[in-house]
Each structure stands twice: as C-alpha cells, then as structure tokens.
Coordinates of C-alpha atoms in Angstrom, one line a residue:
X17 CA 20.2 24.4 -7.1
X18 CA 16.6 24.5 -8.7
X19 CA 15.3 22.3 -10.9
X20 CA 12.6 22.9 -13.6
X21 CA 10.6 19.9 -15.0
X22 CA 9.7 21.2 -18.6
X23 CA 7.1 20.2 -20.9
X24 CA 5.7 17.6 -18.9
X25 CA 2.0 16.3 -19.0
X26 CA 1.2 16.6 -15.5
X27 CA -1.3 14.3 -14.4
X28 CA -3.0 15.9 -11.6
X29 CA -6.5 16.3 -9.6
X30 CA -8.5 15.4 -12.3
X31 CA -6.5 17.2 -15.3
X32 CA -4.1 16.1 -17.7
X33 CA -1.7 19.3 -18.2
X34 CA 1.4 20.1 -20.6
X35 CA 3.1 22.5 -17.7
X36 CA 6.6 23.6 -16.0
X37 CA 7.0 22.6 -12.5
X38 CA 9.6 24.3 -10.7
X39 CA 11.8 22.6 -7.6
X40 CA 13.5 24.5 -5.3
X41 CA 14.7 22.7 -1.8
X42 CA 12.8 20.3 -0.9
X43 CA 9.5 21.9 -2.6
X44 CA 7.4 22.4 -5.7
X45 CA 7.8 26.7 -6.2
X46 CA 6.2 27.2 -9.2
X47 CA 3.8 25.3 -11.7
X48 CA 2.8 27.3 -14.9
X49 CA 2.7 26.8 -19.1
X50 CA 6.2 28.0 -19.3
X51 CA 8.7 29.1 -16.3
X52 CA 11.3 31.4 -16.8
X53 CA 14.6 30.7 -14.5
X54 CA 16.3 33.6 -12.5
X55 CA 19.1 34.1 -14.9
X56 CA 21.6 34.8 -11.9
X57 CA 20.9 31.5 -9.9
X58 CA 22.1 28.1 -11.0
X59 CA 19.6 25.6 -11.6
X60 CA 18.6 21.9 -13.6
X61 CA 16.4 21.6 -16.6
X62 CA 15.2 18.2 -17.8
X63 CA 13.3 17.9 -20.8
X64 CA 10.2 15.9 -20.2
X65 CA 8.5 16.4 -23.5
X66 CA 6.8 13.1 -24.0
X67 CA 6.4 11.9 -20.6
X68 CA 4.0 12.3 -17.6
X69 CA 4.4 13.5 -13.9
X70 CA 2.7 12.3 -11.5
X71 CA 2.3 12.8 -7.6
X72 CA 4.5 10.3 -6.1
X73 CA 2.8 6.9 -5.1
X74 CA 2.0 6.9 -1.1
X75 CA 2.1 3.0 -0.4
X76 CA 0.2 2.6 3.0
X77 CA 0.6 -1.2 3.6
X78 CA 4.0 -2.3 3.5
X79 CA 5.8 -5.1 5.5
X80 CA 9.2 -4.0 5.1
X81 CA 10.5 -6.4 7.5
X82 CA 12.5 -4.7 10.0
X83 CA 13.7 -5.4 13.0
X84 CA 13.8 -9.0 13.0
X85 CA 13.1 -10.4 9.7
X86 CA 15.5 -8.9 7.5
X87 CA 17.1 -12.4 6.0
X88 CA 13.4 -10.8 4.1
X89 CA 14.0 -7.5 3.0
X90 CA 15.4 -4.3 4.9
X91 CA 14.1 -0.8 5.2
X92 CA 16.9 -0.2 3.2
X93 CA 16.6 -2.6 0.4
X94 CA 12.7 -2.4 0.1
X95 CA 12.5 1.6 0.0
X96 CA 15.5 1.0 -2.7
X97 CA 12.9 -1.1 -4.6
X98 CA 9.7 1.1 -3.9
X99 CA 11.5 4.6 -5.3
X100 CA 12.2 2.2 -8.9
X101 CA 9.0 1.7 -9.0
X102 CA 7.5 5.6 -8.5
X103 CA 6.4 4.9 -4.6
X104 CA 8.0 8.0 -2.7
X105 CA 6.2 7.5 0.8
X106 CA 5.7 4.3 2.6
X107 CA 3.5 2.8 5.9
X108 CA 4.9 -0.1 7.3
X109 CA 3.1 -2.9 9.3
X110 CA 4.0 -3.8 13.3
X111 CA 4.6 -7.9 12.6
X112 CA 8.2 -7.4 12.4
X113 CA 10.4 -9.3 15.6
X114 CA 9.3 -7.9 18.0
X115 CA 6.5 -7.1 17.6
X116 CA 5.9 -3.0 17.5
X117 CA 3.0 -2.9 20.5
X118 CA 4.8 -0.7 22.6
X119 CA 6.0 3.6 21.9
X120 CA 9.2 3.2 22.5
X121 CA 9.3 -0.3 20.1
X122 CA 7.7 2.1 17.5
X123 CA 9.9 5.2 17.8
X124 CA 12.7 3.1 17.3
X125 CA 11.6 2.0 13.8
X126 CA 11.4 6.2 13.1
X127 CA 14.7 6.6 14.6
X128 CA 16.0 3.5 12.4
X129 CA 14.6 4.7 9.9
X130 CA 15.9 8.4 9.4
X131 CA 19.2 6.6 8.3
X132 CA 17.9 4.0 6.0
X133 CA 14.7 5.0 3.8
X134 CA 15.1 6.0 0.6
X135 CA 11.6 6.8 0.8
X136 CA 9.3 8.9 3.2
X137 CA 7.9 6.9 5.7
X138 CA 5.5 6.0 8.5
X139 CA 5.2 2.7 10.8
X140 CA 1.5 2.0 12.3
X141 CA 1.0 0.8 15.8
X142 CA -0.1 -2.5 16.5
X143 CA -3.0 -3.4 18.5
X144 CA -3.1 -6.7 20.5
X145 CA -5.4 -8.0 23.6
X146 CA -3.0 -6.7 25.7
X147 CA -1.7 -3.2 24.9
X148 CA -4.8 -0.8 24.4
X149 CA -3.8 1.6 27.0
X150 CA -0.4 1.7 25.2
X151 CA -1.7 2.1 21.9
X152 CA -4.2 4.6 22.9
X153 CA -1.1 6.5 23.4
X154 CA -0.5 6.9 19.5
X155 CA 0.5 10.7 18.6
X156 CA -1.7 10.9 15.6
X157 CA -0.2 14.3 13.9
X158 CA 3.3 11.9 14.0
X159 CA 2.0 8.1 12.9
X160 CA -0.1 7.3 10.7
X161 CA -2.6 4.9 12.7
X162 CA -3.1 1.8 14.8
X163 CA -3.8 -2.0 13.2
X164 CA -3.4 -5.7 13.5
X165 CA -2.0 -6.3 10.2
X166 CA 0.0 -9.1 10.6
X167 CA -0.4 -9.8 14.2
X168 CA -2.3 -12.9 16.5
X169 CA -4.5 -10.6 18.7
X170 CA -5.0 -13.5 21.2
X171 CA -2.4 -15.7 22.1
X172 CA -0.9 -16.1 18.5
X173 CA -4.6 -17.2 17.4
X174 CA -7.0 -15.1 15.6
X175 CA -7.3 -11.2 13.8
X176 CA -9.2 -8.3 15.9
X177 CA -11.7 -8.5 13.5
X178 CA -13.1 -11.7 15.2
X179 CA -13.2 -10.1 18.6
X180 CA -16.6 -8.1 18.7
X181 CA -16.8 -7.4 22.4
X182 CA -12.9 -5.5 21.9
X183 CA -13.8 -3.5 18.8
X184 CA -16.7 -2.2 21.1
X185 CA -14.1 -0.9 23.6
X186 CA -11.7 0.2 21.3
X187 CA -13.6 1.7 18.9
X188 CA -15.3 3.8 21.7
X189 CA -12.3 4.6 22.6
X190 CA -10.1 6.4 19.9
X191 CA -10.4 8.8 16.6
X192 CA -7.0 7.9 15.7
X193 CA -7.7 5.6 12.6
X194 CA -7.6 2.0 12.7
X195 CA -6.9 -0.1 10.0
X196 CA -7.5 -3.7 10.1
X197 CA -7.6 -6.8 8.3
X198 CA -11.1 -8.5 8.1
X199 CA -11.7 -12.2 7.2
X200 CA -13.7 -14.5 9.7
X201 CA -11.1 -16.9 11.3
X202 CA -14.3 -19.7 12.2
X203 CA -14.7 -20.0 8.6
X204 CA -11.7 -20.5 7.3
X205 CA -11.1 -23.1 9.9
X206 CA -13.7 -25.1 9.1
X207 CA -13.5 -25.0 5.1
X208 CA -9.7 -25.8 6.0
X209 CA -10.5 -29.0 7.6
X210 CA -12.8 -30.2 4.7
X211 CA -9.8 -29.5 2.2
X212 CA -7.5 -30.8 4.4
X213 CA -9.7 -34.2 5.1
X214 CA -9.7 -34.6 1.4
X215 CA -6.0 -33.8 0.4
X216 CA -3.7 -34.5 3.1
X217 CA -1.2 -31.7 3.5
X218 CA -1.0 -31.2 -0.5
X219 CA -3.6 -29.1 -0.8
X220 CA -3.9 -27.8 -4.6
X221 CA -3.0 -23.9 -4.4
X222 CA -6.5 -23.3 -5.9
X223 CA -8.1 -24.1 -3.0
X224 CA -6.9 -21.0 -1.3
X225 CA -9.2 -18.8 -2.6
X226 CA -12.1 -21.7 -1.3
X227 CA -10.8 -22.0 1.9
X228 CA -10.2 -17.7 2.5
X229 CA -13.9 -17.6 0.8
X230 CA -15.9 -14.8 0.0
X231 CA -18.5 -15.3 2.9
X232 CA -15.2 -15.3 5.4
X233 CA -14.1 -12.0 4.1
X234 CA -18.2 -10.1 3.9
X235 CA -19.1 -11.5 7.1
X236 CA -16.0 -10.2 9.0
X237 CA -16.5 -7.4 7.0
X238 CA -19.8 -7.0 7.9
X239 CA -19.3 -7.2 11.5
X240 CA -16.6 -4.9 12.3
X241 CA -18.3 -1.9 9.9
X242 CA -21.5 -2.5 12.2
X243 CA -19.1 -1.7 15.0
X244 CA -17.3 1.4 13.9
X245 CA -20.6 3.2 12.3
X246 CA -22.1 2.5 16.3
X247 CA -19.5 4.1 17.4
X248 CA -18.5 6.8 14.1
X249 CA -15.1 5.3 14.1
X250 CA -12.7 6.7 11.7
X251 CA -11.6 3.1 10.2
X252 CA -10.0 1.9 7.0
X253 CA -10.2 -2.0 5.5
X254 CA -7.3 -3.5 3.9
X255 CA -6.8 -5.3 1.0
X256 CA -10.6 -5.8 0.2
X257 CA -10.8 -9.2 -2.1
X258 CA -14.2 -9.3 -3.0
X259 CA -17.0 -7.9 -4.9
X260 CA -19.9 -8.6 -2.4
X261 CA -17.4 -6.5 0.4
X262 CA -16.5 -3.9 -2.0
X263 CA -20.4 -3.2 -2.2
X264 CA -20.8 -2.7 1.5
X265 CA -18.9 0.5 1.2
X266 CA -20.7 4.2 0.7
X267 CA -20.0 6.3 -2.4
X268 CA -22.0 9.0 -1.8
X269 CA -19.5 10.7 0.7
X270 CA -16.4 12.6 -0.4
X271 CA -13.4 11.4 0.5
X272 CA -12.8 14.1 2.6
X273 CA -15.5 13.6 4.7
X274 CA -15.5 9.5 4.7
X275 CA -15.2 7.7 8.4
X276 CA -14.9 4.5 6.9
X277 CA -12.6 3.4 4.0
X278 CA -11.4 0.9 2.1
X279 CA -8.7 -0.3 -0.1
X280 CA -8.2 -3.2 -3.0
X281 CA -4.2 -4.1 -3.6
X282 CA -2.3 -4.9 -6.7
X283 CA -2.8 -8.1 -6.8
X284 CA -6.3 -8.8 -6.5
X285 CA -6.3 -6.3 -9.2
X286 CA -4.5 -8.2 -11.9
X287 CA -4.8 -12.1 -10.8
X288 CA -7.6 -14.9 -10.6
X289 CA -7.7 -17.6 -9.2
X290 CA -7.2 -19.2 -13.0
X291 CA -3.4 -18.1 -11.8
X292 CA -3.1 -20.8 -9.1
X293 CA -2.2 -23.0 -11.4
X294 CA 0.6 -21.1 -13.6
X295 CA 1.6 -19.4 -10.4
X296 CA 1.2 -21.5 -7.4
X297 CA 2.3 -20.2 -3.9
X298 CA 3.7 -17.4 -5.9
X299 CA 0.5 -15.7 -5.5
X300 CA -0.3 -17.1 -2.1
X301 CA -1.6 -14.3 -0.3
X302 CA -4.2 -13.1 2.7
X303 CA -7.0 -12.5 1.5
X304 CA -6.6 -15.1 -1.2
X305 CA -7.1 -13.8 -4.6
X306 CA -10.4 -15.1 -6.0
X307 CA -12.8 -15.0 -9.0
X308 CA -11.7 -13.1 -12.3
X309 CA -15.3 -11.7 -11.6
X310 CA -14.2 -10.5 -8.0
X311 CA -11.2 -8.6 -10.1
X312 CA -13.4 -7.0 -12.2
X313 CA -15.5 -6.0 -9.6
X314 CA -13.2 -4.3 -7.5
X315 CA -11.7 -2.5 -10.7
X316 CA -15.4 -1.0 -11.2
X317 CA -15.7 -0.4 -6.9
X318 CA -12.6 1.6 -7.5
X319 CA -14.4 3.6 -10.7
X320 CA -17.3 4.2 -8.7
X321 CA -15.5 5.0 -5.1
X322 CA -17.1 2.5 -3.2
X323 CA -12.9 1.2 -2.7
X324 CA -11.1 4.3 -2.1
X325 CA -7.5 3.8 -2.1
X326 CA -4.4 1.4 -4.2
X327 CA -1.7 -0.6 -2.2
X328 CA 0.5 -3.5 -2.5
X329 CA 0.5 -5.0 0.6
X330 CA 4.2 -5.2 0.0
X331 CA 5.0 -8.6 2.3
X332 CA 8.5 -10.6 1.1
X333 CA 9.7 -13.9 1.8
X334 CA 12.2 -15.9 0.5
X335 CA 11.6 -18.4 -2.5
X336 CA 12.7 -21.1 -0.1
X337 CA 9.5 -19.8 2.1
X338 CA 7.2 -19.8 -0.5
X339 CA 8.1 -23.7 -1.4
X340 CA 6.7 -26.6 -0.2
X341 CA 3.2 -27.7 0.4
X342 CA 0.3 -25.4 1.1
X343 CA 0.9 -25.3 4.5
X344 CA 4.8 -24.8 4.6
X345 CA 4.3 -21.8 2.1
X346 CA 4.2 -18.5 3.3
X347 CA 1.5 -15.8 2.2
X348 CA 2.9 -12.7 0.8
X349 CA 4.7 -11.1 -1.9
X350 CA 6.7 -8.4 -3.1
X351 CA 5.5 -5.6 -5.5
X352 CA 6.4 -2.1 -4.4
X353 CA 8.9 -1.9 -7.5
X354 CA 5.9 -3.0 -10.1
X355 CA 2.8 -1.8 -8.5
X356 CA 2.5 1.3 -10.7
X357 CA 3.9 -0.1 -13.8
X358 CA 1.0 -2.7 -13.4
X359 CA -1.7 -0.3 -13.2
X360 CA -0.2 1.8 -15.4
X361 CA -0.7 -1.5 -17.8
X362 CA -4.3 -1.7 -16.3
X363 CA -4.3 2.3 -18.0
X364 CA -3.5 0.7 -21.6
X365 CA -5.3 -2.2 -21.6
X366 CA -8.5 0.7 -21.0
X367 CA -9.6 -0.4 -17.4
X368 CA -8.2 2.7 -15.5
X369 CA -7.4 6.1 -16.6
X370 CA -4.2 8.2 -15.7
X371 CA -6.0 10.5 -13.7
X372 CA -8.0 7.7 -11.6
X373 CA -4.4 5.7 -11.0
X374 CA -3.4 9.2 -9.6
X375 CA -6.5 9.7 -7.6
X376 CA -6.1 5.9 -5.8
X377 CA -2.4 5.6 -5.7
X378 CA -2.2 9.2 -4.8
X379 CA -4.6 12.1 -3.9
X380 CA -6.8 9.3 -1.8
X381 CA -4.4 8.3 0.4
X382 CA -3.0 11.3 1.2
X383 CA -6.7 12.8 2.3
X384 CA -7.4 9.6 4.3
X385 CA -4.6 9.8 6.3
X386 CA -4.6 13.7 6.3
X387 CA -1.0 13.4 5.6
X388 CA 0.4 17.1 5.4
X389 CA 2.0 18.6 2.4
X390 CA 2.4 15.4 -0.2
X391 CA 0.1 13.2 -2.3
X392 CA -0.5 16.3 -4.8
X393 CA 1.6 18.6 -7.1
X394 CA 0.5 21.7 -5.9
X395 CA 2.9 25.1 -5.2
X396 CA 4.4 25.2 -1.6
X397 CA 4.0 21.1 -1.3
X398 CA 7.1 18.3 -0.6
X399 CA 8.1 17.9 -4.4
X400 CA 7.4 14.0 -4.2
X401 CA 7.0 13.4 -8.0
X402 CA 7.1 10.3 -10.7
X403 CA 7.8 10.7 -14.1
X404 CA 6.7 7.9 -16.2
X405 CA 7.2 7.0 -20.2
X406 CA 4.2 5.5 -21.1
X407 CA 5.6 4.3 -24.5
X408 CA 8.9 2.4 -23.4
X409 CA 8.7 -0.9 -22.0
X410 CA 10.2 -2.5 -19.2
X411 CA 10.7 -6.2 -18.6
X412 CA 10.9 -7.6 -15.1
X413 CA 13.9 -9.9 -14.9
X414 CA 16.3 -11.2 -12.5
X415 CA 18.5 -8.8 -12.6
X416 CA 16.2 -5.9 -12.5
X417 CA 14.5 -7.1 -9.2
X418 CA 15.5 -5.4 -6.6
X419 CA 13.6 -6.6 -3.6
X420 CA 16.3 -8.6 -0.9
X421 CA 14.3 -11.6 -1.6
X422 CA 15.2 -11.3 -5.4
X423 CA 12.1 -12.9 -7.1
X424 CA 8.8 -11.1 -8.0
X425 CA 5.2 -13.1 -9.2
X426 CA 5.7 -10.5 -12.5
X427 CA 8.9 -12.2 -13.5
X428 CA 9.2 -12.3 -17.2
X429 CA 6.3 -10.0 -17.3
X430 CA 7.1 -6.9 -20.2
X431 CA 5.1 -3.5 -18.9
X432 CA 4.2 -1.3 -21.8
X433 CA 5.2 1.7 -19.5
X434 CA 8.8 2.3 -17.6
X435 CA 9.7 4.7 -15.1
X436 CA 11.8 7.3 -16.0
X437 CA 12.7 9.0 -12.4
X438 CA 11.6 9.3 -8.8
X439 CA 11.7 12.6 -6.9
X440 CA 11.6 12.6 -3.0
X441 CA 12.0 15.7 -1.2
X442 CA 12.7 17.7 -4.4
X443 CA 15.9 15.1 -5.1
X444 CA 16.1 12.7 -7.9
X445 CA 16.9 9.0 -6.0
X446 CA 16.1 6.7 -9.1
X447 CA 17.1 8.0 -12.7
X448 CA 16.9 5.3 -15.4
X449 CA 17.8 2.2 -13.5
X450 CA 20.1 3.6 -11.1
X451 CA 19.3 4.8 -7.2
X452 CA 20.8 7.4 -5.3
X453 CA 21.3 5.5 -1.8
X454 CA 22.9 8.2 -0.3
X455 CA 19.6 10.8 0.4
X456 CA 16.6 9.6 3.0
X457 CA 13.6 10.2 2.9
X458 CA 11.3 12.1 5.5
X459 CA 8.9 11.2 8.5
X460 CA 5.3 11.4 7.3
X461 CA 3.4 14.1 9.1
X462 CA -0.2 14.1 9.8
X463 CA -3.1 16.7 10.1
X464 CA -4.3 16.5 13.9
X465 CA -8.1 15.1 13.9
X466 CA -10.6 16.7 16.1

C-alpha cells in the first residue's frame, strides 16, 4: 500500500519546500506540489500541514553495546530509542565483549542484527596492534570503515592516535576510511597525576575538561592529520571538542571531494564545562566537554564547514556506573533519542538553521561515507524520513526514556520541538510515542572507492 506525505515543508538540500512525497515499497516514488493517487490502488494519506520532513538522521558513532555488554543497552533497545528520536540509520563501534577485530566477529554483529534493529545499520571494524592484515580485509561497499573507538591499541594502554610509526603503515596501506579518536594519552597522564596529587581520588568533575585539555586533543590531532595528508588517507576525526582542532580542518573543499573530515557531537554542542557542577559524571565523557567558548566555536566550525558532520557518540552505562568518584565513573552517555530534538532547540534559540541541521545530521554523512541510496529525499531513494513539529513540546522524563539504562543527562529538560514519526524503509516504526518493534531495519550499503 502507498503512502502520500501531504503538505509537508520538506526540509531538503538547501531548500525549505511545502511538497507531496509519495512512498511506495520501500522507496520515495514521487515528490511534487500536489500528487494525485492512482484511484484504483489502495494507499495512506497523512496530513502533514504544519510540520516538516526531513531526511532521516544517519548516526555514525554509536556504542550500542552488543555482544557482551548488554546489562547496557541492546541493539534492540537502543535502535528502539534512536527511531523516537528521528535517527533511522546507525554505525556502531567494535568495544563491545569481544572485541570486533576479526571478519567473522564482525559479520556476526550484521547477522545479529538483521533480527534486532529497528534501524538501518552498520558496525565499523576495529583496529588494534595486532590485527592489520585482518582489518585490511574490510569489504568497504558492505561496512562502513575501520577505527579504534573504544579500544586499547596496545595491550589495553593507549588510542592509535599515539602510535605514529603504525599510522605510517596503516595509512599507506588502505583507502577504506578510518575513523579514529585523537587525544594525546602523555598528556593526559601527566595533568592526571597533578590533579590526582592534589585531590586524592575525589577529583572535582570539573577537572575533566583540565585533565582531557585542549593541547591533548590539537596535538594528537595535529599528528595524526600530518600522517594521513603524507599519505592522502581518506580519514574522519571523531567527536572534535575544541576550537583550536576544529580550525585545523579545510573549508575550501566540498564535501564530496574531502579526504579528511571531521565531526563535533551533541554534547559538546550544548554543554560547558560550567555543567560539571549541576551535572557531575552525568556529562563525563571522552573528549571532555570544555569551554562555553569551545561550544561556540565548534557551532561556527560547523557554519563554516571546517566540522563536517553531527553525532552523538551514543555510549550507555548504567547510573550505578556513572556513580562514585572520578575514577569509578564511567565516560559516556546516552542520546540517540534527544539528539535531534536538541539541535532542533539549537534551530530556535537561532544558532543553527533547519536546513544546516539537515546538512550535518544528514546529507554530510551520507556523502562521507558514500552510503548508497539514503541521507536525502530524493525520487528512487530508501524513504528514510522524520517528520518533526516544531511547535509542540516534549519533556524528557522517566518514563519517556527509552534507553535500557533508563536515565538521560536531558532529564527534566522541555524541547520546544517533538517528533511526530520516523519512517525506515518506507514504514512508519515510531508514530506519536509508540514503536513498531516488529519491522528491522536494513544493512547500510556503501559506494565502492577507487
């Protein structure tokens, strides 16, 4: 049966349009002013005068927690939580038990997760001191890249990014694209012993964003883009937390055509350090969120496409993990179900416009990953779609947390904006507070690089 979207202001590659979009299978068939349906064919109308449609949000750093972790969250229960919140396609990090560093470790997440995502999905590779030949393996028109996210490279000590002499090999070694994490491990070891030599174990949560500093995040930063424009390596930066990183990065290049890009997350887009103290370990997270003058700044390297892309870095534990002193506290949080509504606040408080949430959240991620067919409502594409009322609020609350860990840092939090319903695949999963757990999403595809 088809569906027609009617009247909806379609939010779209730069434009803001009042068109019909027509579903049929899995697909977007037709986008014009007005559609007229086959009068001989069953098919759906929903009224969406008043509310906007946007490309559905493609998430590409999520720690979903699965295999191994799932006292944490689930595939299951975190794609539930991702299609509330307008995120249709997911990427998932290799730090779950074990550890995926092997192909057949990896297919088994895909296999896994054909019967529980809600949600399209992909699951990176990881990298490690002792599996290049195996992750130079990676099919890279069926996973979406190879990183250390969340992994020890050497001996559960230590990021890639700290290993110059292996970036060299690896780097001349692949065009599959590598993501990685980037903050100087020598650093932050040594500005943790002077915290720790003058607090004990209780060190104030404020003094994360002193001890993961700035000059640990640009020179890491620093050295591994050195690396991978030696060797023209097509590489992407996580969760960049600072301004004086964010202003290493080229803007003169369309996305299209950009080797090297980077990406700022939810949270260092809407915290400050002036949060530690309201927040605590509730917005403990790696990179630490710094200076309101770092927020602002990556807000205006977003503007200006020196960051390139949105994510949420989507990493639960449970409240009993995030207690205790700074060390006993985890660092991570969840947010796929409040990511968009956030920036979508962002939009009314005048820092962001619709189009440019689209363009980040959206449009970006699905050039720099050449995904096929999705991050765009275009005619013939995977109808992947978010509509979103931009005049209803939505409160964050106990019982409206979905996540498996059941608390969010945005609790209590009232969002000027709500979403109204999340298409994947052309099917509706999440109408109004309520998710269709019976349909799965699809495994990413990917444009093969030459």
């Amino acid at each position: 049966m088809d569906t027609v979207i009617r009247n909806a202001s379609v939010v779209n590659e730069g434009q803001i349009l009042i068109l019909d979009v027509l579903l049929s299978g899995e697909r977007i068939e037709k986008i014009a002013p007005t559609i007229v349906l086959n009068p001989a064919k069953k098919s759906i109308e929903i009224d969406a005068t008043g509310l906007y449609l946007l490309p559905g949000i493609i998430d590409d750093q999520v720690h979903f927690r699965e295999p191994g972790l799932t006292h944490k969250g689930t595939v299951f229960s975190e794609s539930v939580a991702a299609v509330a919140g307008g995120i249709t396609s997911f990427m998932d990090m290799p730090n779950t038990i074990p550890n995926t560093l092997t192909q057949v470790l990896l297919e088994e997440k895909y296999t896994m997760a054909t019967e529980k995502s809600i949600a399209n999905y992909s699951f990176f590779m990881g990298i490690s001191k002792n599996n290049l030949e195996e992750a130079l393996k990676t099919d890279t028109e069926n996973v979406c890249g190879i990183t250390d996210d969340g992994l020890y490279f050497n001996n559960d000590e230590g990021i890639l990014a700290n290993y110059p002499d292996f970036l060299e090999q690896f780097f001349s070694r692949t065009n599959t694209l590598i993501a990685l994490h980037s903050e100087d491990d020598a650093i932050i070891k040594k500005n943790t012993q002077k915290f720790r030599l003058q607090y004990g174990d209780d060190i104030p949560f404020f003094c994360h964003s002193l001890i993961r500093d700035e000059l640990a995040c640009v020179k890491a930063t620093n050295r591994v883009l050195s690396i991978a424009k030696k060797h023209n390596t097509r590489l992407h930066l996580f969760h960049i937390s600072t301004l004086a990183e964010a202003e290493l990065f080229d803007n003169t290049v369309p996305i299209r055509d950009k080797r090297i890009t980077a990406e700022a997350c939810i949270h260092h887009l809407w915290f400050s350090d002036a949060d530690y103290g309201r927040l605590g370990s509730k917005i403990k997270w790696n990179p630490s969120i710094k200076t309101d003058q770092d927020r602002k700044g990556l807000m205006q390297s977003l503007l200006n496409n020196r960051i390139d892309i949105i994510a949420t870095d989507h990493a639960p534990h449970t409240i009993a993990e995030k207690a205790g002193n700074y060390f006993q506290a985890h660092s991570g949080g969840p947010l796929v179900q409040h990511a968009l509504l956030a920036m979508l606040e962002l939009f009314h408080l005048g820092e962001i416009s619709l189009v440019k949430v689209v363009e980040k959240m959206s449009h970006n991620v699905a050039e720099i990953y050449r995904i096929k067919e999705r991050g765009y409502i275009r005619e013939g594409y995977f109808a992947d779609l978010v509509l979103v009322d931009l005049n209803k609020q939505q409160e964050v609350t106990t019982n409206s947390i979905l996540y498996k860990c059941k608390w969010s840092p945005f609790l209590g939090q009232v969002f000027k904006s709500s979403i109204n319903s999340t298409f994947v695949n052309g099917n509706v999963v999440y109408e109004k507070g309520l998710v269709q757990t019976d349909i799965k999403g699809k495994r990413l595809k990917f444009e093969k690089i030459r």
